[in-house]
């Protein structure tokens, strides 16, 4: 550790910032990032992020970073209030990123209804052509690496999150509709397993096994991942168990707002099939599922 400190002390300031992935300069925001990433002091970083926000220094990044650190410190409720209070100081370009952080915070706090409403809002933005500021892709980050995300991939991700939220409410029929939609757009093993779970909860075991077979046969992205294989084993055990209990669905189905989204998404899919439009349509018909929900 001592040798590392000596080496760092000899580094040119610009090299030091690169080493620790710090922004250049000595502003309140930069000091907050230093305390967060170098000193490993999350509580101290939160205090400094507050100072950066109040000073108007890189407010977009300061608010988002502070909320993330607060979540890590089990202060998610405070983070939610901070975003709601200060997001009007942030740029238009930062709003989508703040929404993503807010969705994770709602999930962390168990505020499922608010999570659902925000996810629906994001779907509505896609329907109206407002996602990604009207561009077909956006640059995202994961574990320090940049990659491109398409509207199609983002829509599938949002639908997957919406399906999970419905499952927490035990609204398995609505979750099924959402997961089927997501699988049409961008299928993968994780969403297939969740769809299987929805069908099991509705005592539709034959359909559940059929969905699971696609994962077992390796037809979907992620089928070979250890996490997916373990999940498949668990679901098979549940399917094969003689103690399966049929749970009567108490799902309330799609309300007027859901119907608006479903109809809008159907229109988009029709456009996608016929031609490329500015709204980047990526949906297929789910009228049959909507009919089920209406029953």
Tab-separated table of N, CA, C and O in Angstrom, residues 8-56:
chain	number	residue	atom	x	y	z
A	8	UNK	N	1.754	6.817	-6.825
A	8	UNK	CA	0.698	7.774	-7.162
A	8	UNK	C	1.163	9.206	-6.925
A	8	UNK	O	0.784	10.127	-7.645
A	9	UNK	N	1.975	9.406	-5.888
A	9	UNK	CA	2.449	10.756	-5.578
A	9	UNK	C	3.348	11.310	-6.680
A	9	UNK	O	3.465	12.522	-6.862
A	10	UNK	N	3.982	10.395	-7.423
A	10	UNK	CA	4.880	10.814	-8.484
A	10	UNK	C	4.177	11.012	-9.818
A	10	UNK	O	4.778	11.508	-10.773
A	11	UNK	N	2.934	10.628	-9.884
A	11	UNK	CA	2.191	10.739	-11.133
A	11	UNK	C	1.867	12.184	-11.466
A	11	UNK	O	1.625	13.003	-10.574
A	12	UNK	N	1.859	12.483	-12.734
A	12	UNK	CA	1.378	13.792	-13.187
A	12	UNK	C	-0.108	13.870	-12.857
A	12	UNK	O	-0.835	12.865	-12.924
A	13	UNK	N	-0.634	15.044	-12.460
A	13	UNK	CA	-2.047	15.161	-12.078
A	13	UNK	C	-3.013	14.565	-13.093
A	13	UNK	O	-4.000	13.932	-12.729
A	14	UNK	N	-2.737	14.739	-14.389
A	14	UNK	CA	-3.641	14.197	-15.407
A	14	UNK	C	-3.635	12.670	-15.396
A	14	UNK	O	-4.670	12.024	-15.572
A	15	UNK	N	-2.439	12.079	-15.144
A	15	UNK	CA	-2.343	10.624	-15.073
A	15	UNK	C	-3.051	10.097	-13.822
A	15	UNK	O	-3.659	9.020	-13.844
A	16	UNK	N	-2.959	10.849	-12.755
A	16	UNK	CA	-3.621	10.457	-11.501
A	16	UNK	C	-5.128	10.358	-11.704
A	16	UNK	O	-5.776	9.416	-11.248
A	17	UNK	N	-5.700	11.344	-12.407
A	17	UNK	CA	-7.136	11.347	-12.642
A	17	UNK	C	-7.549	10.173	-13.526
A	17	UNK	O	-8.599	9.556	-13.310
A	18	UNK	N	-6.708	9.837	-14.499
A	18	UNK	CA	-7.012	8.700	-15.373
A	18	UNK	C	-6.975	7.402	-14.576
A	18	UNK	O	-7.841	6.535	-14.731
A	19	UNK	N	-5.957	7.249	-13.722
A	19	UNK	CA	-5.793	6.039	-12.922
A	19	UNK	C	-7.026	5.763	-12.079
A	19	UNK	O	-7.507	4.631	-11.986
A	20	UNK	N	-7.563	6.805	-11.458
A	20	UNK	CA	-8.715	6.646	-10.561
A	20	UNK	C	-10.052	6.955	-11.235
A	20	UNK	O	-11.087	7.013	-10.572
A	21	UNK	N	-10.006	7.158	-12.557
A	21	UNK	CA	-11.226	7.442	-13.323
A	21	UNK	C	-11.947	8.665	-12.764
A	21	UNK	O	-13.176	8.665	-12.587
A	22	UNK	N	-11.162	9.691	-12.470
A	22	UNK	CA	-11.699	10.936	-11.927
A	22	UNK	C	-11.801	11.982	-13.026
A	22	UNK	O	-10.950	12.030	-13.921
A	23	UNK	N	-12.823	12.833	-12.972
A	23	UNK	CA	-12.874	13.954	-13.917
A	23	UNK	C	-11.768	14.946	-13.582
A	23	UNK	O	-11.323	15.038	-12.434
A	24	UNK	N	-11.277	15.711	-14.550
A	24	UNK	CA	-10.200	16.673	-14.291
A	24	UNK	C	-10.695	17.875	-13.488
A	24	UNK	O	-11.890	18.162	-13.436
A	25	UNK	N	-9.765	18.595	-12.883
A	25	UNK	CA	-10.117	19.802	-12.160
A	25	UNK	C	-10.122	19.626	-10.659
A	25	UNK	O	-9.756	18.572	-10.129
A	26	UNK	N	-10.580	20.669	-9.954
A	26	UNK	CA	-10.640	20.638	-8.493
A	26	UNK	C	-11.928	21.296	-8.010
A	26	UNK	O	-11.953	22.050	-7.043
A	27	UNK	N	-13.015	21.012	-8.694
A	27	UNK	CA	-14.319	21.582	-8.362
A	27	UNK	C	-14.986	20.754	-7.259
A	27	UNK	O	-14.503	19.665	-6.912
A	28	UNK	N	-16.104	21.230	-6.690
A	28	UNK	CA	-16.805	20.445	-5.663
A	28	UNK	C	-17.168	19.041	-6.134
A	28	UNK	O	-17.047	18.066	-5.373
A	29	UNK	N	-17.589	18.916	-7.388
A	29	UNK	CA	-17.957	17.578	-7.897
A	29	UNK	C	-16.738	16.671	-7.969
A	29	UNK	O	-16.805	15.489	-7.592
A	30	UNK	N	-15.615	17.207	-8.440
A	30	UNK	CA	-14.393	16.398	-8.547
A	30	UNK	C	-13.940	15.950	-7.160
A	30	UNK	O	-13.523	14.796	-6.974
A	31	UNK	N	-14.038	16.827	-6.180
A	31	UNK	CA	-13.660	16.450	-4.812
A	31	UNK	C	-14.577	15.363	-4.274
A	31	UNK	O	-14.139	14.452	-3.561
A	32	UNK	N	-15.862	15.448	-4.610
A	32	UNK	CA	-16.809	14.412	-4.183
A	32	UNK	C	-16.443	13.059	-4.795
A	32	UNK	O	-16.469	12.025	-4.112
A	33	UNK	N	-16.090	13.059	-6.088
A	33	UNK	CA	-15.703	11.808	-6.744
A	33	UNK	C	-14.409	11.251	-6.142
A	33	UNK	O	-14.254	10.025	-6.020
A	34	UNK	N	-13.495	12.142	-5.760
A	34	UNK	CA	-12.248	11.700	-5.136
A	34	UNK	C	-12.546	10.993	-3.818
A	34	UNK	O	-11.992	9.912	-3.536
A	35	UNK	N	-13.399	11.581	-3.009
A	35	UNK	CA	-13.746	10.973	-1.724
A	35	UNK	C	-14.478	9.642	-1.939
A	35	UNK	O	-14.270	8.672	-1.202
A	36	UNK	N	-15.306	9.582	-2.978
A	36	UNK	CA	-16.038	8.354	-3.272
A	36	UNK	C	-15.122	7.240	-3.781
A	36	UNK	O	-15.173	6.110	-3.279
A	37	UNK	N	-14.283	7.548	-4.781
A	37	UNK	CA	-13.520	6.519	-5.480
A	37	UNK	C	-12.140	6.252	-4.897
A	37	UNK	O	-11.660	5.118	-4.942
A	38	UNK	N	-11.501	7.282	-4.354
A	38	UNK	CA	-10.142	7.125	-3.837
A	38	UNK	C	-10.153	6.894	-2.330
A	38	UNK	O	-9.568	5.933	-1.830
A	39	UNK	N	-10.831	7.776	-1.594
A	39	UNK	CA	-10.879	7.634	-0.136
A	39	UNK	C	-11.843	6.545	0.325
A	39	UNK	O	-11.788	6.115	1.488
A	40	UNK	N	-12.729	6.103	-0.579
A	40	UNK	CA	-13.714	5.064	-0.249
A	40	UNK	C	-14.556	5.463	0.968
A	40	UNK	O	-14.790	4.672	1.887
A	41	UNK	N	-15.007	6.709	0.961
A	41	UNK	CA	-15.805	7.245	2.066
A	41	UNK	C	-17.171	7.671	1.523
A	41	UNK	O	-17.365	8.842	1.161
A	42	UNK	N	-18.123	6.748	1.429
A	42	UNK	CA	-19.415	7.069	0.816
A	42	UNK	C	-20.183	8.175	1.525
A	42	UNK	O	-20.786	9.036	0.880
A	43	UNK	N	-20.171	8.167	2.856
A	43	UNK	CA	-20.911	9.201	3.586
A	43	UNK	C	-20.299	10.580	3.352
A	43	UNK	O	-21.007	11.581	3.183
A	44	UNK	N	-18.968	10.632	3.336
A	44	UNK	CA	-18.306	11.895	3.044
A	44	UNK	C	-18.588	12.353	1.622
A	44	UNK	O	-18.754	13.553	1.356
A	45	UNK	N	-18.660	11.386	0.697
A	45	UNK	CA	-18.940	11.720	-0.696
A	45	UNK	C	-20.341	12.309	-0.841
A	45	UNK	O	-20.545	13.264	-1.600
A	46	UNK	N	-21.299	11.755	-0.098
A	46	UNK	CA	-22.673	12.260	-0.167
A	46	UNK	C	-22.725	13.736	0.239
A	46	UNK	O	-23.380	14.558	-0.406
A	47	UNK	N	-22.020	14.076	1.311
A	47	UNK	CA	-21.974	15.472	1.771
A	47	UNK	C	-21.419	16.377	0.682
A	47	UNK	O	-21.954	17.460	0.404
A	48	UNK	N	-20.368	15.923	0.025
A	48	UNK	CA	-19.733	16.737	-1.009
A	48	UNK	C	-20.570	16.794	-2.287
A	48	UNK	O	-20.550	17.805	-2.997
A	49	UNK	N	-21.293	15.727	-2.587
A	49	UNK	CA	-22.194	15.768	-3.745
A	49	UNK	C	-23.289	16.816	-3.510
A	49	UNK	O	-23.682	17.537	-4.434
A	50	UNK	N	-23.792	16.885	-2.269
A	50	UNK	CA	-24.774	17.923	-1.920
A	50	UNK	C	-24.186	19.311	-2.199
A	50	UNK	O	-24.864	20.184	-2.761
A	51	UNK	N	-22.932	19.510	-1.785
A	51	UNK	CA	-22.288	20.810	-1.995
A	51	UNK	C	-22.149	21.123	-3.481
A	51	UNK	O	-22.334	22.273	-3.910
A	52	UNK	N	-21.840	20.110	-4.262
A	52	UNK	CA	-21.705	20.300	-5.708
A	52	UNK	C	-23.038	20.706	-6.323
A	52	UNK	O	-23.112	21.609	-7.166
A	53	UNK	N	-24.122	20.049	-5.886
A	53	UNK	CA	-25.463	20.382	-6.402
A	53	UNK	C	-25.824	21.816	-6.042
A	53	UNK	O	-26.288	22.591	-6.882
A	54	UNK	N	-25.610	22.173	-4.783
A	54	UNK	CA	-25.939	23.531	-4.338
A	54	UNK	C	-25.076	24.591	-5.021
A	54	UNK	O	-25.515	25.738	-5.195
A	55	UNK	N	-23.850	24.203	-5.416
A	55	UNK	CA	-22.963	25.139	-6.100
A	55	UNK	C	-23.218	25.178	-7.602
A	55	UNK	O	-22.609	25.972	-8.314
A	56	UNK	N	-24.105	24.295	-8.071
A	56	UNK	CA	-24.395	24.249	-9.505
A	56	UNK	C	-23.283	23.623	-10.316
A	56	UNK	O	-23.149	23.884	-11.516
